[in-house]
Amino acid sequence: MWGELASVGAAACWATASLFYSRLSATFGSLSVNLAKAILVLPMLALTALVLDGRIWPEVQGRDLGLLGLSGLAGLAIGDSVYFGALVRIGPSRTLLIWSLAPALTAALAWPLLGEPVTGLMLAGMTLTLGGIAVVVWQGDWRQLPWQGVLLALGAAVGQAVGNVLTKLGGADVSGLEVSVVRVAFALPAMFVVAALTGSLSGTRRCMSQPEPLSRLAIACFIGTYLGIWLSMIGLLIAPAGVAATLMSTSPLFVLPLAALVDRQAITRREVLGAIVAVSGVA
């Protein structure tokens, strides 16, 4: 049960942070914000590991270290970068709807690679949860969507799924906090290289040098990346990968009340119905 609760907690953290990240990405660029996020969050995770475990770097090496490093590249360097890009192009709601394909992709990969079969009850629960999310975030005519944003959101779902399975494969003998340190440490150099090649370093510098954007970024990093990644790693390591990924995809449900409070958006009956369906699937 702790793994499932951690996964839901991660979803709540990501929903909160998405409101910050979407606005920052629209101003400074998705690649710039993703790099700035990693720069801020790695010291947070490393210092926490030092306080709790007495060391910054976990005792993981060889095959497991390589798998966790690849997980960071897939889920954070690639997955988060294209996710932020999709937020700017098609908005948080539609991005989250497409991103909710990640649980099904995770479960499909986990069956042959992790030996975690998808039972009928699990499939029914995941289907209900994702169906409820679709009801919540479905908006307008999809034919009018920018296809670049749709493809970026699909790439985020694939990156998340691959990262989930690689984390499970390489992180069996280490804690969720230690896994998070390794993943961000491997992803950070790749983010820096990509930002340099695409001319996004200037956006990172501007974001981190201005007090107001930096404070918003720090809040988003602490809630969404520091707490969110930590909780998601705990969920993946304890709960079945497909179930954990499904619970993490409930972020759109948490976005509803936050959007109502922050952006003064009214919550419709359709959204309430979708939330009920999704919660039924979680149960």
Short mmCIF file of C-alpha atoms in Angstrom, two decimals:
data_model
loop_
_atom_site.label_atom_id
_atom_site.label_comp_id
_atom_site.label_asym_id
_atom_site.label_seq_id
_atom_site.Cartn_x
_atom_site.Cartn_y
_atom_site.Cartn_z
CA MET A 1 0.00 0.00 0.00
CA TRP A 2 2.90 2.39 0.71
CA GLY A 3 4.02 2.13 -2.90
CA GLU A 4 0.56 3.02 -4.16
CA LEU A 5 0.27 5.96 -1.74
CA ALA A 6 3.68 7.25 -2.80
CA SER A 7 2.60 7.10 -6.44
CA VAL A 8 -0.54 9.14 -5.75
CA GLY A 9 1.57 11.63 -3.80
CA ALA A 10 3.89 11.97 -6.78
CA ALA A 11 0.90 12.71 -9.02
CA ALA A 12 -0.25 15.49 -6.67
CA CYS A 13 3.24 17.01 -6.60
CA TRP A 14 3.56 16.96 -10.39
CA ALA A 15 0.14 18.56 -10.82
CA THR A 16 1.13 21.43 -8.55
CA ALA A 17 4.48 21.92 -10.25
CA SER A 18 2.97 21.78 -13.76
CA LEU A 19 1.28 25.15 -13.19
CA PHE A 20 4.71 26.68 -12.55
CA TYR A 21 6.60 24.80 -15.26
CA SER A 22 4.10 25.59 -18.03
CA ARG A 23 4.41 29.33 -17.45
CA LEU A 24 8.19 29.26 -17.04
CA SER A 25 8.59 27.15 -20.19
CA ALA A 26 6.45 29.56 -22.19
CA THR A 27 8.76 32.42 -21.14
CA PHE A 28 12.24 30.86 -21.16
CA GLY A 29 11.87 27.70 -23.29
CA SER A 30 11.31 24.08 -22.34
CA LEU A 31 14.95 22.97 -22.68
CA SER A 32 16.17 25.94 -20.65
CA VAL A 33 13.72 25.28 -17.82
CA ASN A 34 14.46 21.54 -17.78
CA LEU A 35 18.19 22.21 -17.37
CA ALA A 36 17.60 24.82 -14.67
CA LYS A 37 15.35 22.37 -12.87
CA ALA A 38 18.05 19.68 -12.80
CA ILE A 39 20.69 22.16 -11.62
CA LEU A 40 18.54 23.13 -8.65
CA VAL A 41 17.18 19.73 -7.69
CA LEU A 42 20.40 17.66 -7.72
CA PRO A 43 21.90 19.45 -4.67
CA MET A 44 18.57 19.05 -2.86
CA LEU A 45 18.59 15.29 -3.41
CA ALA A 46 22.31 14.89 -2.70
CA LEU A 47 22.17 16.81 0.59
CA THR A 48 19.13 14.80 1.68
CA ALA A 49 20.99 11.58 0.92
CA LEU A 50 23.97 12.83 2.93
CA VAL A 51 21.77 13.60 5.94
CA LEU A 52 19.72 10.39 5.82
CA ASP A 53 22.25 7.86 4.52
CA GLY A 54 25.57 9.45 5.44
CA ARG A 55 26.73 9.58 1.82
CA ILE A 56 25.90 11.56 -1.31
CA TRP A 57 26.39 8.75 -3.84
CA PRO A 58 24.74 5.35 -3.30
CA GLU A 59 26.62 2.06 -3.31
CA VAL A 60 25.44 1.01 -6.73
CA GLN A 61 27.68 0.04 -9.62
CA GLY A 62 28.00 -2.07 -12.74
CA ARG A 63 24.84 -3.11 -14.52
CA ASP A 64 22.50 -1.49 -12.01
CA LEU A 65 24.29 1.86 -12.27
CA GLY A 66 24.08 1.73 -16.05
CA LEU A 67 20.36 0.92 -15.99
CA LEU A 68 19.60 3.76 -13.57
CA GLY A 69 21.69 6.13 -15.67
CA LEU A 70 19.75 5.17 -18.79
CA SER A 71 16.54 5.62 -16.82
CA GLY A 72 17.54 9.20 -16.04
CA LEU A 73 18.35 9.89 -19.67
CA ALA A 74 15.04 8.43 -20.90
CA GLY A 75 12.72 9.80 -18.23
CA LEU A 76 14.33 13.13 -17.29
CA ALA A 77 16.68 14.34 -20.02
CA ILE A 78 14.42 13.29 -22.89
CA GLY A 79 10.99 12.69 -21.35
CA ASP A 80 10.79 15.89 -19.30
CA SER A 81 12.22 18.05 -22.08
CA VAL A 82 9.59 17.00 -24.60
CA TYR A 83 6.92 17.11 -21.88
CA PHE A 84 7.67 20.78 -21.17
CA GLY A 85 7.61 21.45 -24.91
CA ALA A 86 4.18 19.85 -25.17
CA LEU A 87 2.89 21.95 -22.25
CA VAL A 88 3.67 25.10 -24.20
CA ARG A 89 2.20 23.90 -27.50
CA ILE A 90 -1.02 22.12 -26.53
CA GLY A 91 -1.54 23.04 -22.88
CA PRO A 92 -1.37 21.06 -19.62
CA SER A 93 -4.72 19.25 -19.97
CA ARG A 94 -4.15 17.74 -23.40
CA THR A 95 -0.50 17.04 -22.64
CA LEU A 96 -1.50 15.11 -19.52
CA LEU A 97 -4.13 13.18 -21.47
CA ILE A 98 -1.58 11.97 -24.02
CA TRP A 99 1.02 11.44 -21.30
CA SER A 100 -1.46 9.14 -19.53
CA LEU A 101 -0.55 6.50 -22.14
CA ALA A 102 2.61 5.94 -20.07
CA PRO A 103 0.99 3.43 -17.67
CA ALA A 104 -0.18 1.17 -20.48
CA LEU A 105 3.25 1.39 -22.09
CA THR A 106 4.91 0.70 -18.74
CA ALA A 107 2.73 -2.34 -18.11
CA ALA A 108 3.39 -3.64 -21.63
CA LEU A 109 7.16 -3.35 -21.10
CA ALA A 110 7.06 -4.66 -17.52
CA TRP A 111 5.38 -7.93 -18.49
CA PRO A 112 8.26 -9.36 -20.58
CA LEU A 113 11.11 -7.46 -18.89
CA LEU A 114 10.08 -7.60 -15.23
CA GLY A 115 7.83 -10.65 -15.17
CA GLU A 116 4.88 -8.60 -13.90
CA PRO A 117 1.83 -9.97 -15.74
CA VAL A 118 -1.16 -7.73 -16.33
CA THR A 119 -4.13 -9.44 -14.69
CA GLY A 120 -7.74 -8.85 -15.64
CA LEU A 121 -8.45 -6.85 -12.48
CA MET A 122 -5.35 -4.69 -12.97
CA LEU A 123 -6.32 -4.04 -16.58
CA ALA A 124 -9.85 -3.09 -15.57
CA GLY A 125 -8.58 -0.69 -12.91
CA MET A 126 -6.07 0.94 -15.24
CA THR A 127 -8.70 1.26 -17.97
CA LEU A 128 -11.16 2.94 -15.58
CA THR A 129 -8.49 5.30 -14.26
CA LEU A 130 -7.30 6.35 -17.70
CA GLY A 131 -10.89 6.62 -18.94
CA GLY A 132 -11.72 8.98 -16.09
CA ILE A 133 -8.65 11.08 -16.86
CA ALA A 134 -9.70 11.26 -20.51
CA VAL A 135 -13.14 12.53 -19.50
CA VAL A 136 -11.55 15.19 -17.29
CA VAL A 137 -9.05 16.62 -19.75
CA TRP A 138 -10.82 16.08 -23.10
CA GLN A 139 -11.36 19.46 -24.72
CA GLY A 140 -12.59 20.61 -28.10
CA ASP A 141 -11.70 19.34 -31.55
CA TRP A 142 -8.47 17.36 -31.69
CA ARG A 143 -8.16 18.03 -35.42
CA GLN A 144 -7.14 21.58 -34.54
CA LEU A 145 -4.23 20.49 -32.34
CA PRO A 146 -0.65 21.28 -33.40
CA TRP A 147 0.78 17.87 -34.30
CA GLN A 148 4.21 18.87 -33.08
CA GLY A 149 2.78 19.20 -29.57
CA VAL A 150 0.97 15.86 -29.87
CA LEU A 151 4.18 14.10 -30.92
CA LEU A 152 6.11 15.73 -28.07
CA ALA A 153 3.51 14.51 -25.56
CA LEU A 154 3.71 11.01 -27.04
CA GLY A 155 7.49 11.16 -26.71
CA ALA A 156 7.08 12.13 -23.05
CA ALA A 157 4.85 9.08 -22.47
CA VAL A 158 7.38 6.76 -24.11
CA GLY A 159 10.26 8.30 -22.17
CA GLN A 160 8.36 7.94 -18.90
CA ALA A 161 7.50 4.29 -19.59
CA VAL A 162 11.05 3.34 -20.55
CA GLY A 163 12.41 5.22 -17.53
CA ASN A 164 9.96 3.43 -15.22
CA VAL A 165 11.00 -0.04 -16.34
CA LEU A 166 14.73 0.76 -16.31
CA THR A 167 14.35 2.13 -12.79
CA LYS A 168 12.68 -1.07 -11.66
CA LEU A 169 15.40 -3.18 -13.30
CA GLY A 170 18.33 -1.28 -11.82
CA GLY A 171 16.97 0.01 -8.52
CA ALA A 172 15.89 -3.16 -6.74
CA ASP A 173 18.65 -2.95 -4.11
CA VAL A 174 18.70 0.81 -3.42
CA SER A 175 16.28 3.32 -1.94
CA GLY A 176 14.04 5.67 -3.88
CA LEU A 177 16.16 8.63 -2.78
CA GLU A 178 19.37 7.00 -4.01
CA VAL A 179 17.75 6.13 -7.32
CA SER A 180 16.70 9.76 -7.73
CA VAL A 181 20.25 11.02 -7.12
CA VAL A 182 21.68 8.70 -9.77
CA ARG A 183 19.00 9.47 -12.35
CA VAL A 184 19.34 13.26 -12.06
CA ALA A 185 23.16 13.05 -11.96
CA PHE A 186 23.22 11.13 -15.25
CA ALA A 187 20.55 13.28 -16.88
CA LEU A 188 22.14 16.65 -16.03
CA PRO A 189 25.17 16.44 -18.39
CA ALA A 190 22.93 15.33 -21.25
CA MET A 191 20.57 18.25 -20.61
CA PHE A 192 23.52 20.65 -20.61
CA VAL A 193 24.81 19.34 -23.94
CA VAL A 194 21.38 19.56 -25.57
CA ALA A 195 20.83 23.07 -24.20
CA ALA A 196 24.23 24.16 -25.53
CA LEU A 197 23.59 22.69 -28.98
CA THR A 198 20.16 24.31 -29.26
CA GLY A 199 21.16 27.71 -27.90
CA SER A 200 19.04 27.29 -24.77
CA LEU A 201 21.77 28.07 -22.22
CA SER A 202 20.93 31.77 -22.35
CA GLY A 203 17.36 30.99 -21.31
CA THR A 204 18.65 28.94 -18.38
CA ARG A 205 20.89 31.80 -17.26
CA ARG A 206 18.05 34.34 -17.51
CA CYS A 207 15.67 32.09 -15.59
CA MET A 208 18.18 31.51 -12.78
CA SER A 209 19.44 35.10 -12.59
CA GLN A 210 16.09 36.84 -12.12
CA PRO A 211 14.70 36.66 -8.56
CA GLU A 212 11.02 36.13 -9.39
CA PRO A 213 11.44 33.33 -11.99
CA LEU A 214 14.12 31.71 -9.84
CA SER A 215 11.83 31.65 -6.80
CA ARG A 216 9.01 30.10 -8.84
CA LEU A 217 11.41 27.57 -10.30
CA ALA A 218 12.72 26.69 -6.83
CA ILE A 219 9.17 26.06 -5.57
CA ALA A 220 8.35 23.93 -8.62
CA CYS A 221 11.60 22.00 -8.25
CA PHE A 222 11.03 21.27 -4.58
CA ILE A 223 7.42 20.17 -4.99
CA GLY A 224 7.42 18.57 -8.42
CA THR A 225 10.95 17.31 -8.93
CA TYR A 226 12.43 16.84 -5.46
CA LEU A 227 9.36 15.41 -3.72
CA GLY A 228 7.71 14.14 -6.91
CA ILE A 229 10.68 12.12 -8.16
CA TRP A 230 11.42 10.77 -4.68
CA LEU A 231 7.84 9.60 -4.19
CA SER A 232 7.63 8.18 -7.70
CA MET A 233 10.78 6.13 -7.18
CA ILE A 234 9.38 4.74 -3.93
CA GLY A 235 6.18 3.83 -5.75
CA LEU A 236 7.99 2.12 -8.62
CA LEU A 237 10.29 0.16 -6.32
CA ILE A 238 7.52 -1.11 -4.02
CA ALA A 239 4.37 -1.38 -6.14
CA PRO A 240 4.00 -3.21 -9.48
CA ALA A 241 5.37 -0.93 -12.21
CA GLY A 242 2.12 -0.76 -14.21
CA VAL A 243 0.00 0.02 -11.15
CA ALA A 244 2.45 2.66 -9.90
CA ALA A 245 2.55 4.34 -13.30
CA THR A 246 -1.24 4.36 -13.50
CA LEU A 247 -1.59 6.04 -10.11
CA MET A 248 1.05 8.59 -11.09
CA SER A 249 -1.04 9.46 -14.15
CA THR A 250 -3.84 10.83 -11.95
CA SER A 251 -2.15 14.27 -12.02
CA PRO A 252 -5.01 15.79 -14.10
CA LEU A 253 -7.41 15.13 -11.23
CA PHE A 254 -5.27 17.23 -8.91
CA VAL A 255 -4.93 19.96 -11.54
CA LEU A 256 -8.71 20.59 -11.40
CA PRO A 257 -8.95 22.14 -7.92
CA LEU A 258 -5.59 23.87 -8.35
CA ALA A 259 -6.70 25.48 -11.61
CA ALA A 260 -9.95 26.56 -9.94
CA LEU A 261 -8.02 28.23 -7.10
CA VAL A 262 -5.15 29.72 -9.08
CA ASP A 263 -6.66 30.47 -12.49
CA ARG A 264 -10.29 30.79 -11.33
CA GLN A 265 -11.43 28.05 -13.72
CA ALA A 266 -14.89 26.59 -13.05
CA ILE A 267 -15.11 22.83 -12.46
CA THR A 268 -17.74 21.28 -14.75
CA ARG A 269 -20.00 18.27 -14.18
CA ARG A 270 -18.04 16.37 -16.82
CA GLU A 271 -14.86 16.90 -14.84
CA VAL A 272 -16.50 15.72 -11.62
CA LEU A 273 -17.79 12.60 -13.42
CA GLY A 274 -14.34 11.90 -14.79
CA ALA A 275 -12.81 12.25 -11.36
CA ILE A 276 -15.29 9.77 -9.89
CA VAL A 277 -14.52 7.25 -12.66
CA ALA A 278 -10.78 7.67 -12.22
CA VAL A 279 -10.94 7.28 -8.43
CA SER A 280 -13.00 4.13 -8.92
CA GLY A 281 -10.24 2.78 -11.12
CA VAL A 282 -7.62 3.64 -8.50
CA ALA A 283 -9.64 1.81 -5.84
#
